[in-house]
Every structure is written in C-alpha cells, then in structure tokens.
Short mmCIF file of C-alpha atoms and ligand atoms in Angstrom, two decimals:
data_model
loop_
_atom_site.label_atom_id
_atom_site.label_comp_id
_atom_site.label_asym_id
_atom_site.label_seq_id
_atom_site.Cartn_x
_atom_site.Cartn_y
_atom_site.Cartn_z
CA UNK A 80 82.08 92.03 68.93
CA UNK A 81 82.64 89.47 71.49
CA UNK A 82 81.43 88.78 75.10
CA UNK A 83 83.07 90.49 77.76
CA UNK A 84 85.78 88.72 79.77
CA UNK A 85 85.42 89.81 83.28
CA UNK A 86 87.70 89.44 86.16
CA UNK A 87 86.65 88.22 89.58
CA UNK A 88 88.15 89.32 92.79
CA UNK A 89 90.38 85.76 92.93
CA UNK A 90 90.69 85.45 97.03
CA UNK A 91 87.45 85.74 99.31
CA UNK A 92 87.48 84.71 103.03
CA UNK A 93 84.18 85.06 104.84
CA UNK A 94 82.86 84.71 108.29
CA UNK A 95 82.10 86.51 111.28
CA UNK A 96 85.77 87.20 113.07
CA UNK A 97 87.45 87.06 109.98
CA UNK A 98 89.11 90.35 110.19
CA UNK A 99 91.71 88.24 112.57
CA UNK A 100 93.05 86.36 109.36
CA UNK A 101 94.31 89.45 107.89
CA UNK A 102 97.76 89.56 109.53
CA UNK A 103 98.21 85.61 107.86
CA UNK A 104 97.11 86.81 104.45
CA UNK A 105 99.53 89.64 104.36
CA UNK A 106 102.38 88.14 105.87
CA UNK A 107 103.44 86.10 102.06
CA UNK A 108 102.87 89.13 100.18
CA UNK A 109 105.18 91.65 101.54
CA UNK A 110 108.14 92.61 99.30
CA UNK A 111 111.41 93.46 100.90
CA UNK A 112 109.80 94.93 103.89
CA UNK A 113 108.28 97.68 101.98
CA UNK A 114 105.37 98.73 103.75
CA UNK A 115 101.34 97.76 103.52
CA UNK A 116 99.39 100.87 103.44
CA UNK A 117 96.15 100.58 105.65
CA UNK A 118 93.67 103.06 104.32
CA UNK A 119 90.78 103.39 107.19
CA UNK A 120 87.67 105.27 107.69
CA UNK A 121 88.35 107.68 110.51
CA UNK A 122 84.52 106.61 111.82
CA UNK A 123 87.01 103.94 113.04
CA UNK A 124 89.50 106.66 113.98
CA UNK A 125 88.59 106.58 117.75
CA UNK A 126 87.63 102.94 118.19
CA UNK A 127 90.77 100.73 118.96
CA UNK A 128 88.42 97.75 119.11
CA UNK A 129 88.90 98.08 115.04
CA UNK A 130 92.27 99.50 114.86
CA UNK A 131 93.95 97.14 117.77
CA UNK A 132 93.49 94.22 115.96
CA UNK A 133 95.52 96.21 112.21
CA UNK A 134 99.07 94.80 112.61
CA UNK A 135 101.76 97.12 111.87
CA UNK A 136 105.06 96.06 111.12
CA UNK A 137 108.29 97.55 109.61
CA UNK A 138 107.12 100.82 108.19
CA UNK A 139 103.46 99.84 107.75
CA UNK A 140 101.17 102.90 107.61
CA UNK A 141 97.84 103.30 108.75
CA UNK A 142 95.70 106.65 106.73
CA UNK A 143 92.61 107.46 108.27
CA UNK A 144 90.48 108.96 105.40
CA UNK A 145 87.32 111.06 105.79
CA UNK A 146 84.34 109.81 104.24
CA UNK A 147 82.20 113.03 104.72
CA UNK A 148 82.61 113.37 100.74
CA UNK A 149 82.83 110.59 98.42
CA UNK A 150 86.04 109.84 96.60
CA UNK A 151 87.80 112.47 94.69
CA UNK A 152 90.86 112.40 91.97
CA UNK A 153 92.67 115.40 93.86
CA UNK A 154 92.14 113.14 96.75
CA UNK A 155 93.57 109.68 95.04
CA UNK A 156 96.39 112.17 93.72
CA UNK A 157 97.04 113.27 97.42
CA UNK A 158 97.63 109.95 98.88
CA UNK A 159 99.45 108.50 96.52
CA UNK A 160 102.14 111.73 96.72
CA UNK A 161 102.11 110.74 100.49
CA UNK A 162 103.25 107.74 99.57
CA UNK A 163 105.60 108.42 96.81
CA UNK A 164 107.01 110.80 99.00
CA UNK A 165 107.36 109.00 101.69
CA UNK A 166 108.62 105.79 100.31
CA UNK A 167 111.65 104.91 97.85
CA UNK A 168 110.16 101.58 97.00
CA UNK A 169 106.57 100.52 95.93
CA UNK A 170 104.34 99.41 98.83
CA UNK A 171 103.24 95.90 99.08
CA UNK A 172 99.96 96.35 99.22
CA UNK A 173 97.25 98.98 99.78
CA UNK A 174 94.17 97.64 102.21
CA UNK A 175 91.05 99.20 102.35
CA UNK A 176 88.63 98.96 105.26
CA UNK A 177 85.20 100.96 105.21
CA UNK A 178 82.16 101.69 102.84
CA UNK A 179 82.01 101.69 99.18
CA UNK A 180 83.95 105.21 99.84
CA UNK A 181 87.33 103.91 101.30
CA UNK A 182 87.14 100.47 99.18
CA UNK A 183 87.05 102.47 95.71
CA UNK A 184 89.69 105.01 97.02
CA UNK A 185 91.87 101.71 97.89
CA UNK A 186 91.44 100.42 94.27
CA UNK A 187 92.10 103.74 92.91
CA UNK A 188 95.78 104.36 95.07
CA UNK A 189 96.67 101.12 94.14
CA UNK A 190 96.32 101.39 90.76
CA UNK A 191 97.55 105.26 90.82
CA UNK A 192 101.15 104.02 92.19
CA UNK A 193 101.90 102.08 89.00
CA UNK A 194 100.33 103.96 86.13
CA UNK A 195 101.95 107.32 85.35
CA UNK A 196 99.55 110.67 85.68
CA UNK A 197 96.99 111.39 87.98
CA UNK A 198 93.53 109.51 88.65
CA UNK A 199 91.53 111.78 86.02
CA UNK A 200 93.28 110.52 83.02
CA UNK A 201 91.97 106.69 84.00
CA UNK A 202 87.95 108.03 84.71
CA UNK A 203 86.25 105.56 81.74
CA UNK A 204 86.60 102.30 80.04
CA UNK A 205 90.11 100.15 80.20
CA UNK A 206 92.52 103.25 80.06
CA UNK A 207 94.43 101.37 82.54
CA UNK A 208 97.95 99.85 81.15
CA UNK A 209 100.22 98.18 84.22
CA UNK A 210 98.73 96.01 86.79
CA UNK A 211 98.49 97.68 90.40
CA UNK A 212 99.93 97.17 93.47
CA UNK A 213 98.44 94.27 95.25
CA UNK A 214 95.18 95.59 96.81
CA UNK A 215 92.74 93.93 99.65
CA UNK A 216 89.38 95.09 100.37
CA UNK A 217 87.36 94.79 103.37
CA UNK A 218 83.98 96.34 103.90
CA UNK A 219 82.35 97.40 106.65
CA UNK A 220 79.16 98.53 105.52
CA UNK A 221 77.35 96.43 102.76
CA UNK A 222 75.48 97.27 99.69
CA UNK A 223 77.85 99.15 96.75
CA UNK A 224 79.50 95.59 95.33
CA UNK A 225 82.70 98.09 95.34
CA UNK A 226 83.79 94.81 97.19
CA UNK A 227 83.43 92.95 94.35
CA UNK A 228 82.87 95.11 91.02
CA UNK A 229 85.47 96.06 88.47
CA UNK A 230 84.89 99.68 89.16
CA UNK A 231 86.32 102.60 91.25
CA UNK A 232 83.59 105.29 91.19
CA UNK A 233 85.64 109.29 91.63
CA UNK A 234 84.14 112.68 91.20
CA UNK A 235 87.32 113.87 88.74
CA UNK A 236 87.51 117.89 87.33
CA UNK A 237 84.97 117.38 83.89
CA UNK A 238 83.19 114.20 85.59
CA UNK A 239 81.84 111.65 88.24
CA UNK A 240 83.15 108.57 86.24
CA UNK A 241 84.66 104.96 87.84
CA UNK A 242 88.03 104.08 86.82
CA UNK A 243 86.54 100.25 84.76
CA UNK A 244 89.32 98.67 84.62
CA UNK A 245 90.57 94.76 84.40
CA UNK A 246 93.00 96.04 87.08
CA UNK A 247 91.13 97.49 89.03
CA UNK A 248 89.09 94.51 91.31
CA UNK A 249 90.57 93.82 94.39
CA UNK A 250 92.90 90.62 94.92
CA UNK A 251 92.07 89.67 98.47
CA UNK A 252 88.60 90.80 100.01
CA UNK A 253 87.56 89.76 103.72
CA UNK A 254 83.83 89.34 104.15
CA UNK A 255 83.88 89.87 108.36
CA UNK A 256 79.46 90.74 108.57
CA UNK A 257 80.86 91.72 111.85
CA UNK A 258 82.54 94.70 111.22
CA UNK A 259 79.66 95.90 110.33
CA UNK A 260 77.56 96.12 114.11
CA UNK A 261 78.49 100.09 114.68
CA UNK A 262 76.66 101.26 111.28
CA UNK A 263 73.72 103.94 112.18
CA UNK A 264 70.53 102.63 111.19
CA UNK A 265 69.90 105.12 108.48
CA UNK A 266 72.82 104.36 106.53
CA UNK A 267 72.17 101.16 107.06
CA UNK A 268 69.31 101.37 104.76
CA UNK A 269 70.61 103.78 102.18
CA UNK A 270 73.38 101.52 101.06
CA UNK A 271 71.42 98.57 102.17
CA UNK A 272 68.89 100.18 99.35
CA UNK A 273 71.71 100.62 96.46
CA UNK A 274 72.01 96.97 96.55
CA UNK A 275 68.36 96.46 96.01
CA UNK A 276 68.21 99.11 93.40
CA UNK A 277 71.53 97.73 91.54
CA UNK A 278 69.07 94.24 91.53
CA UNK A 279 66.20 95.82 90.28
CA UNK A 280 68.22 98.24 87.65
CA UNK A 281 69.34 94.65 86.44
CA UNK A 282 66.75 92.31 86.52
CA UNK A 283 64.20 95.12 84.60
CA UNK A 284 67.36 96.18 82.22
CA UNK A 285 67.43 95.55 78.73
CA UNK A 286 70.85 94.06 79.39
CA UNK A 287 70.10 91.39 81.21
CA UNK A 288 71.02 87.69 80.63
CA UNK A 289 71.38 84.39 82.91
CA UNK A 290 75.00 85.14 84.40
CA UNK A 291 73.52 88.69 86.02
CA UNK A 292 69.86 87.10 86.46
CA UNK A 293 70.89 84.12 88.77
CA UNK A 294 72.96 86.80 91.17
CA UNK A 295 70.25 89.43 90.61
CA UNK A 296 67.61 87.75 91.90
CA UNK A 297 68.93 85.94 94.78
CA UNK A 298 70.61 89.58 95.86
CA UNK A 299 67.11 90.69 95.18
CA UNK A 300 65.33 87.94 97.57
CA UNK A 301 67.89 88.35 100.31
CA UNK A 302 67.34 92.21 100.32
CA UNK A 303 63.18 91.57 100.50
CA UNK A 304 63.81 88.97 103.66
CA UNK A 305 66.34 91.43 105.30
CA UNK A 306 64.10 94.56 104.87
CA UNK A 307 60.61 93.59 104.78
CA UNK A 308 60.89 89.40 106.77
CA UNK A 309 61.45 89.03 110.43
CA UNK A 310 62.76 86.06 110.36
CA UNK A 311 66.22 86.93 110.66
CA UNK A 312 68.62 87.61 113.97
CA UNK A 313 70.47 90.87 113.38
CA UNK A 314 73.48 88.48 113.30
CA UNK A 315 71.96 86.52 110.38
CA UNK A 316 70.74 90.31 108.78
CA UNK A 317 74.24 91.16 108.80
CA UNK A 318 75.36 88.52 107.22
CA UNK A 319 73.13 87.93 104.37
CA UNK A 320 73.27 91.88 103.73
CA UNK A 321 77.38 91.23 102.88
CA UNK A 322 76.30 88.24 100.76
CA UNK A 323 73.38 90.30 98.79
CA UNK A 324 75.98 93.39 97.92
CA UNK A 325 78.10 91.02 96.51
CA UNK A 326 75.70 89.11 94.55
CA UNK A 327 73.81 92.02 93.54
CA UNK A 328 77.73 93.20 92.32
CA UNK A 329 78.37 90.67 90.53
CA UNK A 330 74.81 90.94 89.05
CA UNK A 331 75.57 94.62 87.70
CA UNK A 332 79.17 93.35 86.73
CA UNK A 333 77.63 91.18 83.83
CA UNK A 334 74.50 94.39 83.18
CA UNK A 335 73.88 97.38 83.74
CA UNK A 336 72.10 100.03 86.24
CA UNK A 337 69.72 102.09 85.33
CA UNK A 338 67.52 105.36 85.53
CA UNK A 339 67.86 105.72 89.39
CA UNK A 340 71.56 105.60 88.97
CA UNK A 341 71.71 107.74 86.15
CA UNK A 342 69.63 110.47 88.09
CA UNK A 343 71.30 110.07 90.82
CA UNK A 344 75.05 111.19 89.71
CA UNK A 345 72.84 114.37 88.41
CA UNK A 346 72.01 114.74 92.50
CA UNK A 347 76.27 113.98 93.31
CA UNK A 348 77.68 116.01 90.52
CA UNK A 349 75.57 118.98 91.23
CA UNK A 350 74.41 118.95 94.76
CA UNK A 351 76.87 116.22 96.57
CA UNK A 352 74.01 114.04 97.44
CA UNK A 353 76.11 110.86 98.32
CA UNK A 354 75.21 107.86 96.50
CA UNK A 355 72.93 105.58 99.06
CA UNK A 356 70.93 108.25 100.07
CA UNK A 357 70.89 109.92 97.03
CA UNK A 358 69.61 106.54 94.91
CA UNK A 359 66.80 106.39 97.69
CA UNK A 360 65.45 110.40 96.85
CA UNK A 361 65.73 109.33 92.79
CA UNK A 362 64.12 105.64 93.28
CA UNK A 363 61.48 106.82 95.60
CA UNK A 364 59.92 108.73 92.33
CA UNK A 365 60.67 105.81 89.59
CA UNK A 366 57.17 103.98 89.96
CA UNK A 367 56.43 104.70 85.90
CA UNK A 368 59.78 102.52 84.90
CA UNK A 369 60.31 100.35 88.25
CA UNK A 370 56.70 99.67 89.47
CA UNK A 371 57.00 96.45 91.81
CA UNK A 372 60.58 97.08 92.99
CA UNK A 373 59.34 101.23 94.41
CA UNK A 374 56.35 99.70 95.92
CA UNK A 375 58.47 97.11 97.79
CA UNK A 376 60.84 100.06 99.05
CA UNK A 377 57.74 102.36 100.26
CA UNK A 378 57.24 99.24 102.43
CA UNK A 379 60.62 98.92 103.21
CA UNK A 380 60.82 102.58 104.07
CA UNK A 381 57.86 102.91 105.90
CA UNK A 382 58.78 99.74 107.99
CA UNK A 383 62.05 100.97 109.11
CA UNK A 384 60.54 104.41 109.64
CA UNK A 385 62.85 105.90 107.08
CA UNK A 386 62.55 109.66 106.18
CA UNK A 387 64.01 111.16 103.34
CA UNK A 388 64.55 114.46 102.48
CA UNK A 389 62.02 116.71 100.78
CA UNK A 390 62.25 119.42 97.21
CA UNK A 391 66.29 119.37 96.87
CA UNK A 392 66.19 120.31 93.49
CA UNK A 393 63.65 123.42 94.39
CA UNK A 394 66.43 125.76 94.85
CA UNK A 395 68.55 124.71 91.63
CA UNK A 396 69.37 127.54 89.52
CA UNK A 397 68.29 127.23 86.05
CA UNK A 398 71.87 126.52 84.98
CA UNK A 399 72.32 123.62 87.75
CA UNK A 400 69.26 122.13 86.33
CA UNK A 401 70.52 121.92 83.20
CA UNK A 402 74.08 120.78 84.28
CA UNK A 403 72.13 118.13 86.38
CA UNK A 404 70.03 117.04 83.42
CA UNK A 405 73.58 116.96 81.14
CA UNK A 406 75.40 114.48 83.43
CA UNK A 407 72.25 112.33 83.94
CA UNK A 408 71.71 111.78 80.15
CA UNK A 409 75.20 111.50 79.48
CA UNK A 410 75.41 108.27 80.86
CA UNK A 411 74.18 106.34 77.81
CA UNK A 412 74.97 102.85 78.57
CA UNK A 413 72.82 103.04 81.55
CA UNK A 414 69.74 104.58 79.85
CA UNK A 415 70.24 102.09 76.99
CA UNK A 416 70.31 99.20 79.83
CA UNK A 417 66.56 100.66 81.33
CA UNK A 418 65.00 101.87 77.95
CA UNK A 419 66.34 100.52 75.19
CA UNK A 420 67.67 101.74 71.97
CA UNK A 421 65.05 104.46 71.67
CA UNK A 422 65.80 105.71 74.85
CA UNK A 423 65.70 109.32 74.38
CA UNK A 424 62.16 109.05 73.56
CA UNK A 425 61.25 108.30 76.76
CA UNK A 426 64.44 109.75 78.52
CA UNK A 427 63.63 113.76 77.63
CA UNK A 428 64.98 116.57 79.18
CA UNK A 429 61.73 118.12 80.41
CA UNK A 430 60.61 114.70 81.59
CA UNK A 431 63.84 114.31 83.65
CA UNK A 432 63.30 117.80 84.77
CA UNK A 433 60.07 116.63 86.14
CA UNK A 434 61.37 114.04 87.75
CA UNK A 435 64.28 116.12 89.54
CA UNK A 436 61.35 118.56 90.76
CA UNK A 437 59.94 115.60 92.64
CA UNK A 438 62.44 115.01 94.75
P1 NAD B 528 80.41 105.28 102.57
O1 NAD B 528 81.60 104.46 102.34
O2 NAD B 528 80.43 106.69 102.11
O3 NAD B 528 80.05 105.25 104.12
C1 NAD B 528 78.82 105.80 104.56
C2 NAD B 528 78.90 106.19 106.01
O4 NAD B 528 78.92 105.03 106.83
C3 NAD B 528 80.17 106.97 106.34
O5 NAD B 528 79.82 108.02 107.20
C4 NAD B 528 81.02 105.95 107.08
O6 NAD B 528 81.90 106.56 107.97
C5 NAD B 528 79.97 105.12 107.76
N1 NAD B 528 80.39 103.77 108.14
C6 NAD B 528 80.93 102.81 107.34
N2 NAD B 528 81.13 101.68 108.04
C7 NAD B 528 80.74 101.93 109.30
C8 NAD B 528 80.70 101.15 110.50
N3 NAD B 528 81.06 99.86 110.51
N4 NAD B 528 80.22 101.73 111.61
C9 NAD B 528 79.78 103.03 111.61
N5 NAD B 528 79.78 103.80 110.52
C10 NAD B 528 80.25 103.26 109.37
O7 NAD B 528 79.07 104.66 101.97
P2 NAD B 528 78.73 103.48 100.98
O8 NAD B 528 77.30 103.64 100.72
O9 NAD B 528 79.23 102.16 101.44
O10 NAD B 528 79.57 103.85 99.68
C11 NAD B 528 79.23 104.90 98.82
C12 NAD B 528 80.32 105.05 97.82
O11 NAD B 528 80.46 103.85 97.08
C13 NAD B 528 80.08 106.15 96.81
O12 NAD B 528 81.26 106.90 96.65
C14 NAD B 528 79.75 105.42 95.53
O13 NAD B 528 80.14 106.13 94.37
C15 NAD B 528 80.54 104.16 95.69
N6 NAD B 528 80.03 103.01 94.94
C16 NAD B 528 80.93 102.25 94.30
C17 NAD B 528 80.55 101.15 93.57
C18 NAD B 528 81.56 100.32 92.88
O14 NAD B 528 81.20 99.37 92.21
N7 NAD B 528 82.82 100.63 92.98
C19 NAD B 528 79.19 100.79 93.53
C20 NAD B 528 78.27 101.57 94.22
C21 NAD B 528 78.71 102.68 94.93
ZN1 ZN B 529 74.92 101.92 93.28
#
C-alpha cells in the first residue's frame, strides 16, 4: 500500500493565440531532422485558417484522422505502421490537435512507436515499459481532461479500456480557448457536460480526498457559471471551459468516476454512443445516486435547449443487454468510487437494466 505517485503533464502554455508558439516549442526538440507527426481532426481538414499556421519542415507529416468513431487499437496499430513504414528513424514527436478523440489517439501512437506489440496488449493499469516518443497535446474542444489525465481511452478487440500509464500524459500541451470558436453548439455541451459529470462523479465518490476536492469543485463552479450564469462573454466562456476540463482532469486523476461513466461504456461498447453525448443519455436518469448535480443539468439542458435522444436501449436484443450490463459492472473501481464496498447491492443487474430502459 502506498499513495499513488502521479505524473503531471510538465509544460503548459495558455492563452488565446497560443497556437502561434508551437513552431518555437518544437524547434529544440527535433532529433536529426526526423520528422514531427501532426495528427489533426479532418473537421479541420478544409479550414487552412487552422492548418496554415502547422509548420512543416523536413519530412514533417500532417494525418488528418476521422473522428466519426472514437479511438480504436486497429486504428493506433494503423498509424503507427504508417509511420514505421514510412520512416527509418523514430519521429520526434507526435502532436495532437482536436477533441478528447485525436488527443488520446496522439498519446496512444506515441507510446505505440516505442513499446513492442500492438495497442491492445497496453489496454489497463501500467503495462507500459519504455517511455514514448515526445508527445504534445492541443485541444480544441474542452471537457475530457484527455489534455491533462494519465489515460488514453481505446475501444480494443475484448474491451473499451484506456492505456493508464505513467507514460502516457502528454509533455507539452497548448491551452489556445481559441481554437475552440468553430465547435457546434451541441457538442459543445456534451463534452462541456463530461467535465461536469467527471466533477460530480468525484466530489460524491467514495474516493475522494483534498488533492481531487480543491480541483473538483472549482471545475464544478466554473461549469455552473458557464452553463447556467450570464455573466460571461463567449470569449471568457471559452476560456474558463479549457480551464474547468483541466481541473475537473486533474480532479478524476487523484479519484475516480462513477455510475454515469460506468453506464455509459455499456452505451459505447454496445451501441457506439460516443462518450459526451452518451454520459448526457446515462446522467440524465442518475437522480437516485447524483440528486443536486442531475437537477443542475435539467437546467442546464433546458437552458441551452438541448435535446437528447429518446429509448436507445428499446431495440437491444436480449444478448446486447446483457453484454451492455457485463461491461458496465465490470468496471469495479468506478462502482467502488460511487457506492462503496457493498456496491453490488445497490449496483444489480436488473436495476442497471432498468436504468438502460430509461434511456
Ligand atoms: P471528439 O474528440 O470525438 O470530438 C467531438 C466532435 O467535435 C468531432 O466531430 C470533432 O470533429 C468536433 N470538433 C472538435 N473540435 C472542433 C472545433 N474546434 N470545431 C468544430 N468541430 C470540432 O469529442 P470529445 O468529447 O472531446 O472526446 C471524446 C473522446 O475522449 C472519447 O473517445 C473518450 O473516450 C475520450 N475521453 C478521454 C479521456 C481521457 O482522460 N483520456 C477522458 C474523457 C473522454
Ligand atoms: Zn468522461
């Protein structure tokens, strides 16, 4: 037994315009010309006022990567063949610019182009052996922490697992709230929402103690002024939204989630549901174990006229049920975090099964 020692992304710039800084910070890293890889979501694919201002020198490479799915292993696998493939030496560094999506597939290629094997063998707890390639992330949507957390979440073969890893947090991440003008309003508020869910999941959890309470709750309050206050410019919105997902990141970090998340890889493993939205279906139903925080997001969703889908689960086959069930229970440390050690007391199949018919 011992308390865990946890590893913090060591470089940070923030500030609206940022983004320029990124040719300076790469410039001292690069390693016999071998090449940074730019992985990009290819929402950004068409929009050179994003891309014109990615430097590429020597054999840099810029990957567009679609986010219509989240991140797979095959996928991880596939880019980092590219690379192999295409290059005799190691890259300098991998970048990541995008949602929670692109900035765990970043961490994941970057740690995939050291370690031997593919990215299923590293799904779990510190599996990870040689340090990866030098790695910077920078969002452009806020809410996940992947920014900031020691996690890579991947939907592998057997399971949707993160690759938890001391190796895995980025070295470099550029807070630019900037970047982040072009997101719809929608997903806005789905991953806006994961943050405020990762806050409450904490701040009600078992788990929780004063490193992950004093990030928790000021996550928590900036989420409650940005959604629900109107005091804010969409400028200053923007900005305290990057701030909150990291915060509420670094809150988790130190905790634990909880029952939305753990119901909510049921929805991803089995239907796809991505995670913001998919976190908004579950949480929307939680009132028995998360009263306060699901009557704040009614108001938040009924505010920003927010309309989520209705009876997903109604078509499940009995056998997707139960495979949905499976994976949500399965994630122990999460239900231990919300319920405590007698968990599956509360936690039973048939009332998760009424929970899933909710939705
Ligand atoms: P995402 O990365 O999937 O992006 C959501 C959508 O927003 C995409 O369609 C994307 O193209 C679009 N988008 C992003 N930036 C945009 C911009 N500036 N303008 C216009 N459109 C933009 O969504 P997300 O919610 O950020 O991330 C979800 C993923 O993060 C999931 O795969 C989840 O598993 C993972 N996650 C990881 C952690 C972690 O700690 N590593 C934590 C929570 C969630
Ligand atoms: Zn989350």
């Amino acid at each position: 037994m011992g308390y865990r020692n946890f590893p913090m992304v060591p470089k940070v710039v923030f500030g609206s315009g940022s983004f320029d800084q990124l040719k300076q910070i790469l410039a001292p890293q690069r390693k016999d010309r071998s090449p940074f890889v730019f992985l990009v979501d290819d929402v950004f694919e068409n929009n050179t006022e994003l891309t014109d201002r990615i430097t590429l020198e020597y054999n840099d490479k810029l990957i567009f990567v679609s986010t219509i799915e989240e991140p797979k292993t095959t996928q991880v696998d596939a880019i980092v063949n590219r690379i192999r493939a295409e290059y005799k030496q190691l890259p300098s560094g991998i970048i990541g610019i995008g949602g929670g999506s692109v900035l765990d597939l970043a961490k994941a290629v970057s740690i995939l182009l050291t370690n031997p094997g593919g990215a299923a063998d590293y799904q779990g707890w510190d599996l990870v052996s040689k340090k990866a390639v030098y790695h910077v992330g920078i969002p452009t949507i806020s809410g996940t922490g992947a920014e900031v957390s020691r996690t890579c979440v991947l939907t592998g073969p057997e399971k949707k697992l993160g690759i938890n890893s001391d190796f895995t947090p980025f070295d470099q991440v550029i807070l630019d709230p900037d970047l982040c003008i072009g997101v719809p309003k929608n997903q806005w508020f789905y991953t806006g929402m994961d943050c405020f869910i990762h806050c409450v999941e904490s701040l009600q959890g078992t788990f929780l103690n004063a490193f992950s309470q004093s990030y928790g709750e000021k996550a928590y309050d900036l989420c409650v002024e940005i959604f629900l206050g109107d005091g804010n410019t969409a400028e200053e919105s923007r900005a305290k939204l990057m701030m909150a997902s990291w915060h509420g990141g670094m809150s988790i970090a130190y905790s634990q989630v909880g029952v939305a998340h753990a119901l909510s890889y049921g929805l991803s493993y089995v239907l796809g549901t991505k995670h913001g939205i998919g976190n908004c279906i579950v949480f929307n139903q939680l009132e028995e174990f998360y009263p306060e925080g699901v009557k704040l997001f009614k108001q938040m969703m009924a505010k920003h006229q927010i309309d989520l889908p209705k009876g997903i689960c109604s078509q499940l086959t009995e056998a997707q049920m139960e495979t949905m069930i499976d994976t949500a229970l399965g994630l122990v440390p999460l239900w231990e975090n919300a319920l405590g050690d007698n968990w599956q007391e509360v936690a039973t199949r048939e009332k998760l099964r009424e929970l899933y018919l909710k939705m």
